[in-house]
Tab-separated table of C-alpha atoms in Angstrom:
chain	number	residue	atom	x	y	z
A	79	MET	CA	7.750	25.750	0.161
A	80	PHE	CA	5.570	24.502	-2.701
A	81	LEU	CA	4.488	21.462	-3.953
A	82	SER	CA	2.603	19.770	-6.946
A	83	THR	CA	0.894	16.961	-5.799
A	84	LYS	CA	-1.093	14.283	-8.116
A	85	SER	CA	-4.041	13.598	-6.660
A	86	PHE	CA	-4.079	15.276	-3.157
A	87	VAL	CA	-7.303	16.376	-1.858
A	88	GLN	CA	-7.933	18.710	1.289
A	89	PRO	CA	-8.115	16.787	4.746
A	90	ASP	CA	-11.165	16.382	6.382
A	91	HIS	CA	-10.956	16.159	9.978
A	92	HIS	CA	-14.059	14.474	10.021
A	93	ASN	CA	-12.766	11.422	8.105
A	94	LYS	CA	-9.851	10.935	9.982
A	95	HIS	CA	-10.300	7.276	10.386
A	96	LYS	CA	-10.303	6.818	7.283
A	97	VAL	CA	-7.043	8.880	6.648
A	98	ASP	CA	-5.392	6.732	9.598
A	99	GLN	CA	-6.846	3.344	8.073
A	100	GLU	CA	-5.191	4.724	4.673
A	101	PHE	CA	-1.735	4.721	6.262
A	102	ARG	CA	-1.844	1.783	8.320
A	103	MET	CA	-2.928	-0.512	5.495
A	104	SER	CA	0.167	-0.487	3.705
A	105	GLY	CA	2.597	0.893	6.519
A	106	VAL	CA	2.633	3.991	4.763
A	107	VAL	CA	0.828	5.378	1.775
A	108	PHE	CA	1.489	8.446	-0.509
A	109	THR	CA	0.177	9.722	-3.535
A	110	SER	CA	3.197	10.323	-6.058
A	111	LEU	CA	4.483	13.608	-5.491
A	112	SER	CA	6.166	15.584	-8.266
A	113	THR	CA	7.841	19.612	-7.620
A	114	GLY	CA	9.192	20.085	-10.647
A	115	THR	CA	6.850	22.225	-12.573
A	116	ALA	CA	4.465	23.401	-9.803
A	117	TRP	CA	7.688	24.785	-8.394
A	118	GLU	CA	8.896	26.309	-11.555
A	119	LYS	CA	5.625	27.879	-12.232
A	120	LEU	CA	5.432	29.511	-8.302
A	121	PHE	CA	8.901	30.226	-8.065
A	122	SER	CA	8.694	32.820	-11.218
A	123	PHE	CA	5.200	34.109	-9.946
A	124	LEU	CA	6.685	34.664	-6.131
A	125	ARG	CA	9.543	36.247	-7.909
A	126	ALA	CA	6.945	39.280	-8.511
A	127	PHE	CA	7.899	39.903	-4.753
A	128	THR	CA	11.051	40.875	-5.837
A	129	VAL	CA	10.990	43.448	-8.703
A	130	SER	CA	10.051	46.486	-6.511
A	131	SER	CA	9.664	48.589	-9.720
A	132	LEU	CA	6.571	46.644	-10.608
A	133	VAL	CA	4.976	46.091	-7.382
A	134	PRO	CA	4.208	49.130	-5.266
A	135	LEU	CA	4.450	49.119	-1.461
A	136	SER	CA	1.747	49.955	0.297
A	137	SER	CA	-0.859	48.237	2.886
A	138	SER	CA	-2.263	45.449	-0.034
A	139	TRP	CA	1.086	44.211	-1.705
A	140	VAL	CA	4.263	42.965	-0.158
A	141	SER	CA	7.240	41.616	-1.372
A	142	MET	CA	8.966	38.718	-0.461
A	143	ASP	CA	13.116	38.063	-0.341
A	144	LEU	CA	14.426	35.856	-3.422
A	145	GLU	CA	16.796	33.772	-1.065
A	146	ASP	CA	13.678	32.812	0.907
A	147	LEU	CA	12.009	31.293	-1.740
A	148	ARG	CA	15.293	29.191	-2.477
A	149	LYS	CA	15.088	27.961	1.206
A	150	LEU	CA	11.705	27.083	0.767
A	151	GLU	CA	12.551	25.153	-2.747
A	152	ARG	CA	14.926	22.917	-0.961
A	153	THR	CA	12.782	22.103	2.167
A	154	THR	CA	10.090	21.497	-0.787
A	155	ARG	CA	12.340	18.803	-2.175
A	156	ARG	CA	13.703	17.122	1.374
A	157	ILE	CA	9.988	16.633	2.038
A	158	GLN	CA	9.280	14.864	-1.222
A	159	ALA	CA	12.360	12.795	-0.505
A	160	THR	CA	11.054	11.767	2.778
A	161	LEU	CA	7.674	11.004	1.639
A	162	HIS	CA	9.110	8.991	-1.070
A	163	ASP	CA	11.534	6.812	0.796
A	164	ALA	CA	8.491	6.131	3.567
A	165	GLU	CA	6.756	4.972	0.661
A	166	GLU	CA	9.249	2.689	-0.794
A	167	HIS	CA	11.661	1.572	1.726
A	168	TRP	CA	9.696	1.511	4.941
A	169	ASN	CA	7.308	-0.414	6.760
A	170	ILE	CA	5.825	1.804	9.343
A	171	THR	CA	3.997	0.905	12.323
A	172	GLU	CA	5.167	3.824	15.147
A	173	GLU	CA	2.225	6.149	15.596
A	174	SER	CA	4.276	9.246	15.668
A	175	THR	CA	6.007	8.500	12.884
A	176	MET	CA	2.629	7.988	10.973
A	177	LEU	CA	1.229	10.993	12.509
A	178	ARG	CA	4.196	13.188	11.428
A	179	LEU	CA	4.090	11.907	8.132
A	180	ARG	CA	0.620	12.354	7.475
A	181	GLU	CA	0.951	15.949	8.483
A	182	LEU	CA	3.714	16.427	6.076
A	183	LYS	CA	0.796	14.993	3.716
A	184	GLU	CA	-1.723	17.489	4.837
A	185	LEU	CA	0.887	20.335	4.444
A	186	ALA	CA	1.456	18.972	0.949
A	187	ASP	CA	-2.514	19.487	0.441
A	188	ASN	CA	-2.553	23.175	1.813
A	189	ILE	CA	0.628	24.253	-0.789
A	190	ASP	CA	-1.577	22.480	-3.355
A	191	GLY	CA	-4.008	25.213	-2.557
A	192	VAL	CA	-1.458	27.666	-3.378
A	193	VAL	CA	-0.717	26.478	-6.193
A	194	LYS	CA	-4.200	26.155	-7.508
A	195	GLU	CA	-4.581	30.169	-6.510
A	196	TYR	CA	-1.605	30.865	-8.396
A	197	GLU	CA	-2.732	29.837	-11.559
A	198	TYR	CA	-5.749	31.672	-10.949
A	199	GLU	CA	-4.211	34.737	-10.342
A	200	ALA	CA	-2.297	34.286	-13.310
A	201	ASP	CA	-5.134	33.346	-16.014
A	202	ARG	CA	-7.018	36.670	-14.235
A	203	CYS	CA	-4.131	38.702	-14.902
A	204	LYS	CA	-3.671	37.436	-18.071
A	205	MET	CA	-7.400	38.079	-19.299
A	206	GLU	CA	-6.940	41.802	-17.823
A	207	ALA	CA	-3.637	42.262	-19.843
A	208	LEU	CA	-5.639	40.987	-22.947
A	209	LYS	CA	-8.418	43.329	-22.506
A	210	ARG	CA	-6.139	46.635	-21.848
A	211	SER	CA	-4.177	45.580	-25.088
A	212	THR	CA	-7.943	45.404	-26.834
A	213	ARG	CA	-8.605	48.766	-25.534
A	214	TYR	CA	-5.693	50.296	-26.449
A	215	GLN	CA	-5.804	48.813	-30.268
A	216	LEU	CA	-9.174	50.609	-30.128
A	217	THR	CA	-8.689	54.060	-28.791
A	218	GLY	CA	-5.085	54.694	-29.891
A	219	LYS	CA	-4.269	55.651	-26.279
A	220	ARG	CA	-1.142	54.596	-24.494
A	221	LYS	CA	-1.940	53.050	-21.296
A	222	ARG	CA	0.286	54.895	-18.742
A	223	HIS	CA	2.879	52.577	-16.996
A	224	GLU	CA	1.362	52.776	-13.826
A	225	GLU	CA	-1.791	50.725	-14.925
A	226	ASN	CA	0.630	47.916	-15.987
A	227	GLN	CA	1.857	47.522	-13.182
A	228	MET	CA	-0.707	44.729	-11.728
A	229	CYS	CA	0.423	42.245	-14.236
A	230	SER	CA	2.635	41.564	-17.056
A	231	VAL	CA	2.078	38.652	-19.368
A	232	ASP	CA	5.971	38.873	-20.888
A	233	THR	CA	7.923	38.959	-17.767
A	234	GLY	CA	5.478	36.318	-15.879
A	235	VAL	CA	5.108	39.029	-13.151
A	236	VAL	CA	1.971	38.845	-11.103
A	237	GLN	CA	1.141	40.904	-7.990
A	238	VAL	CA	0.461	39.027	-4.630
A	239	PRO	CA	-2.044	40.126	-2.202
A	240	TYR	CA	-0.928	40.597	1.341
A	241	GLU	CA	-2.996	38.058	2.588
A	242	PHE	CA	-1.110	35.369	0.117
A	243	LEU	CA	1.999	36.133	1.604
A	244	CYS	CA	0.528	35.223	5.272
A	245	ARG	CA	-0.606	31.651	3.939
A	246	VAL	CA	2.669	31.092	2.512
A	247	THR	CA	4.326	31.938	6.216
A	248	LYS	CA	1.624	29.794	7.731
A	249	ILE	CA	2.955	27.050	5.858
A	250	THR	CA	6.240	27.757	6.770
A	251	GLU	CA	5.471	27.713	10.475
A	252	ARG	CA	3.655	24.983	10.121
A	253	PHE	CA	6.446	22.764	8.741
A	254	ASN	CA	8.828	24.168	11.648
A	255	GLU	CA	6.167	22.627	13.850
A	256	ILE	CA	6.295	19.316	12.474
A	257	ARG	CA	9.877	19.727	12.805
A	258	HIS	CA	10.111	20.382	16.115
A	259	PHE	CA	7.867	17.686	17.267
A	260	SER	CA	10.088	15.151	15.485
A	261	ILE	CA	13.080	16.257	17.075
A	262	HIS	CA	11.304	16.819	20.781
A	263	PHE	CA	8.914	14.191	21.150
A	264	SER	CA	10.241	11.298	19.599
A	265	LEU	CA	11.506	8.103	21.593
A	266	SER	CA	14.818	7.155	21.967
A	267	GLU	CA	16.817	3.727	23.663
A	268	ASN	CA	17.325	6.510	26.390
A	269	ASP	CA	13.625	6.085	27.297
A	270	GLY	CA	13.114	2.506	27.601
A	271	GLN	CA	13.609	-1.045	25.996
A	272	ARG	CA	12.154	-1.455	22.716
A	273	LEU	CA	9.497	-3.863	22.294
A	274	PHE	CA	9.503	-5.883	18.895
A	275	THR	CA	5.833	-7.283	17.948
A	276	HIS	CA	4.994	-10.392	15.967
A	277	ASP	CA	3.754	-9.155	12.222
A	278	ILE	CA	1.003	-11.735	11.588
A	279	SER	CA	1.428	-10.891	7.810
A	280	SER	CA	5.053	-11.728	7.632
A	281	MET	CA	4.755	-16.049	6.805
A	282	ARG	CA	7.585	-16.639	4.422
A	283	HIS	CA	8.211	-19.215	2.344
A	284	THR	CA	5.167	-21.943	2.331
A	285	SER	CA	5.646	-25.301	1.263
A	286	SER	CA	2.484	-27.735	-0.397
A	287	PHE	CA	2.220	-29.452	3.251
A	288	VAL	CA	-0.888	-28.904	5.179
A	289	PRO	CA	-2.307	-30.914	8.488
A	290	GLU	CA	-6.154	-31.179	6.876
A	291	LYS	CA	-7.488	-32.551	10.422
A	292	THR	CA	-6.802	-28.823	11.943
A	293	ILE	CA	-8.270	-27.134	9.084
A	294	VAL	CA	-11.253	-25.360	10.140
A	295	GLY	CA	-14.089	-24.069	7.561
A	296	ARG	CA	-12.930	-24.363	4.041
A	297	ASP	CA	-13.837	-27.466	2.879
A	298	ARG	CA	-16.832	-26.062	0.858
A	299	ASP	CA	-14.208	-23.528	-0.813
A	300	LYS	CA	-11.736	-26.226	-1.794
A	301	ASP	CA	-14.448	-28.306	-2.912
A	302	ILE	CA	-15.831	-25.206	-5.396
A	303	ILE	CA	-11.794	-24.697	-6.463
A	304	VAL	CA	-11.539	-28.454	-6.988
A	305	ASP	CA	-14.946	-28.636	-8.904
A	306	LYS	CA	-13.878	-25.918	-11.226
A	307	LEU	CA	-10.259	-27.084	-12.488
A	308	LEU	CA	-11.596	-30.743	-13.140
A	309	SER	CA	-14.530	-29.374	-15.108
A	310	GLY	CA	-12.099	-27.918	-17.743
A	311	GLU	CA	-13.184	-24.315	-16.752
A	312	GLY	CA	-10.577	-21.635	-18.525
A	313	GLU	CA	-10.149	-23.776	-21.257
A	314	ASN	CA	-10.038	-22.153	-24.577
A	315	GLY	CA	-8.886	-23.208	-27.718
A	316	GLY	CA	-5.225	-23.577	-28.371
A	317	ASN	CA	-4.553	-21.956	-25.201
A	318	HIS	CA	-3.299	-25.201	-22.916
A	319	VAL	CA	-2.531	-22.750	-19.945
A	320	SER	CA	-5.887	-21.955	-17.679
A	321	ILE	CA	-5.175	-19.898	-14.320
A	322	MET	CA	-7.707	-19.074	-10.891
A	323	ALA	CA	-6.610	-17.074	-8.710
A	324	ILE	CA	-7.439	-17.232	-4.943
A	325	VAL	CA	-7.920	-13.780	-3.842
A	326	GLY	CA	-8.247	-12.012	-0.160
A	327	MET	CA	-6.835	-10.268	2.401
A	328	GLY	CA	-3.993	-10.955	4.095
A	329	GLY	CA	-4.403	-13.667	7.204
A	330	LEU	CA	-7.178	-14.808	5.407
A	331	GLY	CA	-6.349	-18.194	5.063
A	332	LYS	CA	-5.401	-18.139	1.108
A	333	THR	CA	-2.446	-20.328	1.213
A	334	THR	CA	-4.274	-23.236	3.539
A	335	LEU	CA	-6.944	-23.189	0.842
A	336	GLY	CA	-4.493	-23.429	-1.542
A	337	GLN	CA	-2.501	-26.402	0.263
A	338	LEU	CA	-6.169	-28.030	0.531
A	339	VAL	CA	-6.542	-27.794	-3.386
A	340	TYR	CA	-2.998	-28.958	-4.036
A	341	ASN	CA	-3.285	-32.028	-2.005
A	342	ASP	CA	-6.654	-33.185	-3.074
A	343	GLN	CA	-6.804	-36.351	-3.997
A	344	ARG	CA	-9.221	-36.051	-7.094
A	345	LEU	CA	-6.800	-33.307	-8.283
A	346	ARG	CA	-3.530	-35.589	-7.732
A	347	GLN	CA	-5.201	-38.214	-9.850
A	348	SER	CA	-6.018	-36.464	-12.558
A	349	PHE	CA	-2.642	-34.698	-12.894
A	350	ASP	CA	1.021	-36.322	-14.615
A	351	ASN	CA	2.649	-33.894	-12.182
A	352	HIS	CA	2.163	-30.813	-9.635
A	353	ALA	CA	4.505	-28.195	-8.875
A	354	TRP	CA	4.422	-25.667	-5.653
A	355	VAL	CA	6.303	-22.708	-5.590
A	356	TYR	CA	6.142	-19.357	-2.895
A	357	VAL	CA	6.437	-16.279	-4.937
A	358	SER	CA	6.389	-13.106	-2.124
A	359	GLU	CA	6.957	-9.500	-3.755
A	360	HIS	CA	10.062	-10.388	-5.384
A	361	PHE	CA	8.940	-11.791	-8.920
A	362	ASP	CA	11.936	-12.465	-10.735
A	363	VAL	CA	11.453	-14.902	-13.847
A	364	ASN	CA	14.330	-16.787	-13.561
A	365	THR	CA	14.194	-17.638	-9.721
A	366	ILE	CA	10.251	-18.960	-10.416
A	367	THR	CA	10.707	-20.848	-13.229
A	368	ARG	CA	14.117	-22.497	-11.907
A	369	ASP	CA	11.640	-23.175	-8.606
A	370	ILE	CA	9.361	-24.984	-10.737
A	371	ILE	CA	11.785	-26.799	-12.291
A	372	ASN	CA	12.962	-28.382	-9.018
A	373	SER	CA	9.695	-28.984	-8.103
A	374	LEU	CA	8.534	-30.723	-10.840
A	375	THR	CA	11.920	-32.739	-11.062
A	376	LYS	CA	12.384	-33.530	-7.197
A	377	GLY	CA	16.039	-32.063	-8.120
A	378	THR	CA	18.008	-29.214	-8.458
A	379	CYS	CA	18.562	-27.037	-11.566
A	380	GLU	CA	21.732	-25.778	-12.552
A	381	PHE	CA	20.974	-23.516	-15.213
A	382	THR	CA	20.993	-19.699	-14.714
A	383	GLU	CA	20.270	-17.922	-17.982
A	384	LEU	CA	16.310	-17.466	-18.649
A	385	THR	CA	16.538	-19.231	-22.409
A	386	ASP	CA	17.943	-22.841	-20.857
A	387	LEU	CA	15.827	-22.699	-18.101
A	388	GLN	CA	12.539	-22.351	-20.349
A	389	GLU	CA	13.808	-24.653	-22.495
A	390	LYS	CA	14.132	-27.003	-19.462
A	391	LEU	CA	10.667	-26.168	-18.171
A	392	ALA	CA	9.409	-26.800	-21.662
A	393	ASP	CA	10.961	-30.560	-21.705
A	394	GLU	CA	9.789	-31.147	-18.785
A	395	MET	CA	5.809	-30.045	-19.400
A	396	LYS	CA	5.629	-31.263	-22.582
A	397	ASP	CA	2.529	-33.152	-23.807
A	398	LYS	CA	1.836	-33.638	-19.947
A	399	LYS	CA	-1.126	-32.807	-17.345
A	400	ILE	CA	0.539	-30.253	-15.036
A	401	LEU	CA	-0.836	-28.694	-11.863
A	402	LEU	CA	1.194	-25.506	-10.410
A	403	MET	CA	0.329	-23.505	-7.376
A	404	LEU	CA	1.858	-19.937	-7.289
A	405	ASP	CA	1.697	-18.672	-3.712
A	406	ASP	CA	1.616	-14.934	-2.938
A	407	VAL	CA	2.011	-13.455	-6.149
A	408	GLN	CA	1.724	-9.537	-5.988
A	409	ASN	CA	3.624	-8.514	-9.116
A	410	GLU	CA	1.274	-6.590	-11.424
A	411	ARG	CA	3.328	-6.723	-14.430
A	412	GLY	CA	2.131	-8.305	-17.470
A	413	ASP	CA	5.514	-8.504	-19.486
A	414	CYS	CA	6.895	-10.565	-16.417
A	415	TRP	CA	4.091	-13.099	-16.188
A	416	GLU	CA	4.050	-13.688	-19.982
A	417	SER	CA	7.741	-14.771	-19.739
A	418	LEU	CA	6.896	-17.001	-17.331
A	419	CYS	CA	3.890	-18.742	-18.955
A	420	LEU	CA	5.643	-18.849	-22.153
A	421	PRO	CA	7.022	-22.460	-21.873
A	422	MET	CA	4.094	-23.792	-20.377
A	423	SER	CA	2.571	-24.019	-23.563
A	424	SER	CA	4.137	-27.133	-24.462
A	425	ALA	CA	2.137	-28.947	-21.858
A	426	ARG	CA	-0.715	-30.709	-22.594
A	427	ILE	CA	-2.616	-29.135	-19.805
A	428	CYS	CA	-1.617	-26.737	-17.527
A	429	LYS	CA	-3.625	-25.258	-14.671
A	430	ILE	CA	-2.518	-22.890	-12.535
A	431	ILE	CA	-3.848	-21.948	-9.033
A	432	LEU	CA	-2.446	-18.967	-7.482
A	433	THR	CA	-2.472	-16.783	-4.110
A	434	SER	CA	-2.676	-13.222	-4.399
A	435	ARG	CA	-3.945	-10.037	-2.177
A	436	SER	CA	-4.103	-8.015	-4.909
A	437	GLU	CA	-7.549	-7.809	-7.277
A	438	GLU	CA	-5.140	-5.970	-10.016
A	439	VAL	CA	-3.221	-9.349	-10.470
A	440	ALA	CA	-6.178	-11.854	-10.688
A	441	ARG	CA	-7.318	-9.470	-13.151
A	442	LEU	CA	-4.155	-9.600	-15.114
A	443	VAL	CA	-3.669	-13.399	-14.833
A	444	GLN	CA	-7.153	-15.184	-14.652
A	445	THR	CA	-8.604	-17.138	-17.265
A	446	MET	CA	-11.615	-18.301	-14.962
A	447	PRO	CA	-13.275	-16.179	-12.222
A	448	PRO	CA	-11.247	-15.733	-9.157
A	449	HIS	CA	-12.110	-17.364	-5.819
A	450	ARG	CA	-12.682	-15.233	-2.939
A	451	PRO	CA	-12.904	-16.950	0.329
A	452	SER	CA	-15.128	-15.360	3.064
A	453	CYS	CA	-13.865	-14.720	6.574
A	454	LEU	CA	-14.733	-17.926	9.148
A	455	SER	CA	-18.168	-17.493	10.961
A	456	PHE	CA	-17.974	-17.191	14.960
A	457	ASP	CA	-18.354	-20.756	15.244
A	458	GLU	CA	-15.843	-21.763	12.990
A	459	SER	CA	-13.584	-19.194	14.519
A	460	TRP	CA	-14.135	-20.391	18.419
A	461	SER	CA	-13.585	-24.250	17.286
A	462	LEU	CA	-9.898	-23.032	15.976
A	463	PHE	CA	-9.346	-21.219	18.766
A	464	LYS	CA	-10.114	-23.505	21.236
A	465	GLN	CA	-7.647	-26.027	19.139
A	466	VAL	CA	-4.836	-23.792	19.560
A	467	ALA	CA	-5.495	-23.050	22.880
A	468	PHE	CA	-6.523	-25.735	24.310
A	469	PRO	CA	-4.619	-28.819	22.487
A	470	VAL	CA	-6.295	-31.430	25.015
A	471	ASP	CA	-10.142	-31.304	25.368
A	472	GLN	CA	-9.732	-32.164	29.293
A	473	GLU	CA	-7.503	-28.603	29.745
A	474	PHE	CA	-10.590	-26.878	27.985
A	475	ASP	CA	-13.257	-28.790	30.280
A	476	ALA	CA	-10.960	-27.669	33.124
A	477	THR	CA	-10.889	-24.043	32.360
A	478	PRO	CA	-12.534	-21.364	34.376
A	479	ALA	CA	-15.651	-19.777	32.792
A	480	ASN	CA	-13.969	-16.340	32.754
A	481	LEU	CA	-11.223	-17.564	30.966
A	482	ILE	CA	-13.617	-18.729	28.151
A	483	GLU	CA	-15.421	-15.292	28.131
A	484	ILE	CA	-12.567	-13.530	27.239
A	485	GLY	CA	-11.564	-16.014	24.747
A	486	LYS	CA	-14.546	-15.788	23.044
A	487	ASN	CA	-14.614	-11.649	23.281
A	488	ILE	CA	-11.045	-12.108	21.625
A	489	VAL	CA	-12.149	-14.460	19.276
A	490	LYS	CA	-15.045	-12.005	18.186
A	491	LYS	CA	-12.308	-9.423	17.692
A	492	CYS	CA	-10.673	-11.439	15.303
A	493	ASN	CA	-13.176	-10.665	12.615
A	494	GLY	CA	-13.119	-14.280	11.236
A	495	LEU	CA	-9.517	-13.896	10.217
A	496	PRO	CA	-7.939	-17.358	10.314
A	497	LEU	CA	-4.436	-16.478	11.170
A	498	ALA	CA	-5.289	-13.665	13.879
A	499	VAL	CA	-7.217	-16.084	15.631
A	500	LYS	CA	-4.420	-19.058	15.691
A	501	THR	CA	-1.785	-16.093	16.244
A	502	LEU	CA	-3.548	-14.932	19.754
A	503	GLY	CA	-4.671	-18.879	20.670
A	504	SER	CA	-1.132	-19.920	20.753
A	505	MET	CA	-0.304	-16.969	22.694
A	506	LEU	CA	-2.573	-18.364	25.511
A	507	CYS	CA	-1.865	-22.250	25.023
A	508	TYR	CA	-1.592	-23.335	28.858
A	509	GLU	CA	-1.744	-19.931	30.464
A	510	THR	CA	-4.356	-19.976	33.286
A	511	ASP	CA	-3.170	-16.188	34.167
A	512	GLU	CA	-6.287	-14.101	33.483
A	513	ASN	CA	-4.512	-10.841	33.293
A	514	ILE	CA	-2.370	-12.154	30.625
A	515	TRP	CA	-5.749	-13.168	28.740
A	516	VAL	CA	-7.066	-9.906	29.779
A	517	ASP	CA	-3.606	-8.113	28.298
A	518	VAL	CA	-4.360	-10.197	24.999
A	519	LEU	CA	-8.068	-8.760	24.674
A	520	GLU	CA	-6.896	-5.046	25.028
A	521	ASN	CA	-3.466	-5.003	23.881
A	522	GLU	CA	-2.339	-7.668	21.569
A	523	LEU	CA	-5.158	-7.015	19.645
A	524	LEU	CA	-4.604	-3.715	18.719
A	525	HIS	CA	-1.266	-5.196	16.797
A	526	MET	CA	-3.227	-7.523	15.296
A	527	GLU	CA	-5.124	-4.683	13.663
A	528	LYS	CA	-2.482	-3.123	12.438
A	529	SER	CA	-0.816	-5.545	10.926
A	530	ARG	CA	-4.298	-6.796	9.324
A	531	TYR	CA	-4.416	-3.447	8.202
A	532	GLN	CA	-0.622	-3.924	6.502
A	533	ALA	CA	-1.608	-6.650	4.935
A	534	CYS	CA	-4.042	-5.296	2.104
A	535	GLN	CA	-1.598	-3.197	0.157
A	536	HIS	CA	-4.455	-3.764	-2.635
């Protein structure tokens, strides 16, 4: 089987942790694969094995059946389809599946080496053929047919050493080993009841409401953003739309910070109208435009065509100062963003705040420097944890010292991510069994770590 890889590197076993992290960060991350050109080159190259008249049978040179090559080609295309589907349509969390896909990726790396070796051999043979042709022209002596057996530029035939066939054989054996693992080492419903863990990055459909008294450690971030928005930073010339991005990894509290900014009374008093829209990965201009209209009018817009929606939005914003919050923007297409912002130019001033995990999104849309909130300090994280795990102060005062110590260790391992702190704290609310606290510390944090990596898509 043979693949062409776009940017694979040879696997580094000393850097396995980095590879594992790469897979977890997006469920499964794969470089795009394209088999077409490389397979055609390799197929014509290895076809030399079947041309007995050109390849002498000896201990150093070997032949291969053409049908075997076709089987390898079909297998290659199946691998390609599997990796593509895993990247586009699956959020992989099972260790066994990630291992199997990682091994397929490493197999592709090895195949890439075979491709490079072919290119080297082909270039070498072309040079030798050119030298023989030059010598013939100079001496006028015809070389014997046997001397031309090694290379033939016209037919695309290159003779290959036995060691090369060994590499191909090992690749085939390696694939069969992976397939055997997939069949015989996969868990099924017969092996027990499957547990479904909560994905901390899966909060959906946010709103502008925020209980400010429960928010910890974001006052300074809020003041920085509000001051920039009120200062007129980002405004330029006739462009009335200015944009600031709040950027950071999943679970950092970008939405919460956006809620605090959106509800700040200084901003409320400085704008004629406000709109909050949750975007997510489905960046549909029609839907987002309609949601903005609904938020501004506190009603329901019945229009479906983009032209009608844009005209309606332009009317609602005309000559007004508008504050717009777009939560969880992931789309990196400039044309979509331009279409969305087109009717906003009718506003006297339109300030847009957006939250995103993607630095590329921020670079695409921003008219002022983005804001990157930091993780919470330990004291802030511990305060948040106590607030969730011990809703009543008297309960915390009566909590055994061993549980408090375990709780502090849990908070440390959350690395200042507010969502992780709140999620684990809520799991232990009113819980007094020390074994459960230890289980959260030792086991649930593993799931939290996976979800945290999955939240960092870019």
